[in-house]
Amino acid sequence: MPIIVNLDVMLAKRKMSLSEIAGKMDITLSNISILKTGKAKAIRFSTLEKICEILDCQPADILEYKK
Amino acid sequence: MKLILTIFKWATAILCCFVVLVTVGMTVRYASTLYENNPDSYITIQDDNMRHEFMGTATDEASSFIYSPDKAARYKQNKPNYSVDIRPNSPVGYYYMVSTLIFVSLGALILGMFWQIFSQISLDAPFNSRVVRLLHTAAYLYIISEVLGFIHYFVLGKLLNNAMQQNTLHQITEKGDNLIIGLIILIIAVVYKRGLEIYEEHSLTV
């Protein structure tokens, strides 16, 4: 899929672990792992909103389109 | 709903075991008939609904058995139709026994598929890929059995009428119901597959 999820990059920049963000977002570790590994087929606006809020970033920092 | 699924599961399991036993019983019976090679033993031809009626073109009465020249087949009038018996040790006999065993085995296989389907379906996780595969297989088995049924009707008629020169006999049988059931199951399988895709998409939505 040409949409790349850069969640791991943003997590590294903010020095935050996957389990930490999962706890703050109140979602399961397996769900956030699906997003990080690029296996997710869709992302809810509410999830994106929470990620941006916690990591203090823009949606474009998380999602990238590559041809 | 769970109770209905359990009832269906056990009903198909019992029916499947029964048909398997019938298949084994028929195989043993046919094998012993062939082994005995008794010239007086005959098998009555039946269709898949256990009907054994034939239409004939002969105009004379046949209240007692009328034999074919090689004694491979005989028929009797059951007004207004006919019943036909065949000798096991003849080409038409071999063909009839093999084809009957194939059809009964196909029936057991289809029941086995439904047993598997009812075992696999769970109300907690109703969509799984195995059920889609089983539904497709069951649908194709129904369609194949219908196609084989048509071929069987013509081949049996041809073999019978080659042996029997006094009368032209046509089996009275109902065809087409398996094709309709197969197509309905195929449509259900396609819809179920789409449901599975939506379910997988939903479970991969974060």
mmCIF file of N, CA and C in Angstrom, chain A residues 42-52 59 63, chain B residues 205-206:
data_model
loop_
_atom_site.group_PDB
_atom_site.id
_atom_site.type_symbol
_atom_site.label_atom_id
_atom_site.label_comp_id
_atom_site.label_asym_id
_atom_site.label_seq_id
_atom_site.Cartn_x
_atom_site.Cartn_y
_atom_site.Cartn_z
ATOM 1 N N ALA A 42 -7.562 0.577 7.929
ATOM 2 C CA ALA A 42 -8.192 1.890 8.083
ATOM 3 C C ALA A 42 -7.847 2.454 9.454
ATOM 4 N N ILE A 43 -7.924 3.783 9.546
ATOM 5 C CA ILE A 43 -7.674 4.431 10.841
ATOM 6 C C ILE A 43 -8.818 5.415 11.106
ATOM 7 N N ARG A 44 -9.339 5.379 12.334
ATOM 8 C CA ARG A 44 -10.446 6.279 12.682
ATOM 9 C C ARG A 44 -9.878 7.676 12.926
ATOM 10 N N PHE A 45 -10.693 8.711 12.641
ATOM 11 C CA PHE A 45 -10.276 10.091 12.930
ATOM 12 C C PHE A 45 -9.990 10.263 14.416
ATOM 13 N N SER A 46 -10.787 9.592 15.248
ATOM 14 C CA SER A 46 -10.629 9.726 16.706
ATOM 15 C C SER A 46 -9.253 9.192 17.152
ATOM 16 N N THR A 47 -8.814 8.080 16.523
ATOM 17 C CA THR A 47 -7.506 7.496 16.852
ATOM 18 C C THR A 47 -6.384 8.442 16.410
ATOM 19 N N LEU A 48 -6.543 8.959 15.179
ATOM 20 C CA LEU A 48 -5.534 9.882 14.639
ATOM 21 C C LEU A 48 -5.437 11.135 15.519
ATOM 22 N N GLU A 49 -6.593 11.607 15.949
ATOM 23 C CA GLU A 49 -6.670 12.797 16.812
ATOM 24 C C GLU A 49 -5.900 12.560 18.119
ATOM 25 N N LYS A 50 -6.115 11.385 18.728
ATOM 26 C CA LYS A 50 -5.454 11.048 19.997
ATOM 27 C C LYS A 50 -3.935 10.967 19.813
ATOM 28 N N ILE A 51 -3.513 10.313 18.692
ATOM 29 C CA ILE A 51 -2.066 10.164 18.425
ATOM 30 C C ILE A 51 -1.423 11.556 18.282
ATOM 31 N N CYS A 52 -2.085 12.421 17.476
ATOM 32 C CA CYS A 52 -1.552 13.774 17.251
ATOM 33 C C CYS A 52 -1.490 14.557 18.563
ATOM 34 N N PRO A 59 -1.245 15.159 11.449
ATOM 35 C CA PRO A 59 -1.513 13.875 10.774
ATOM 36 C C PRO A 59 -0.471 13.554 9.689
ATOM 37 N N LEU A 63 1.186 9.922 8.763
ATOM 38 C CA LEU A 63 0.865 9.263 7.482
ATOM 39 C C LEU A 63 1.599 9.930 6.329
ATOM 40 N N THR B 205 -9.224 -2.167 11.563
ATOM 41 C CA THR B 205 -9.411 -0.713 11.673
ATOM 42 C C THR B 205 -9.035 -0.297 13.094
ATOM 43 N N VAL B 206 -8.077 0.631 13.165
ATOM 44 C CA VAL B 206 -7.570 1.034 14.495
ATOM 45 C C VAL B 206 -8.252 2.319 14.933
#
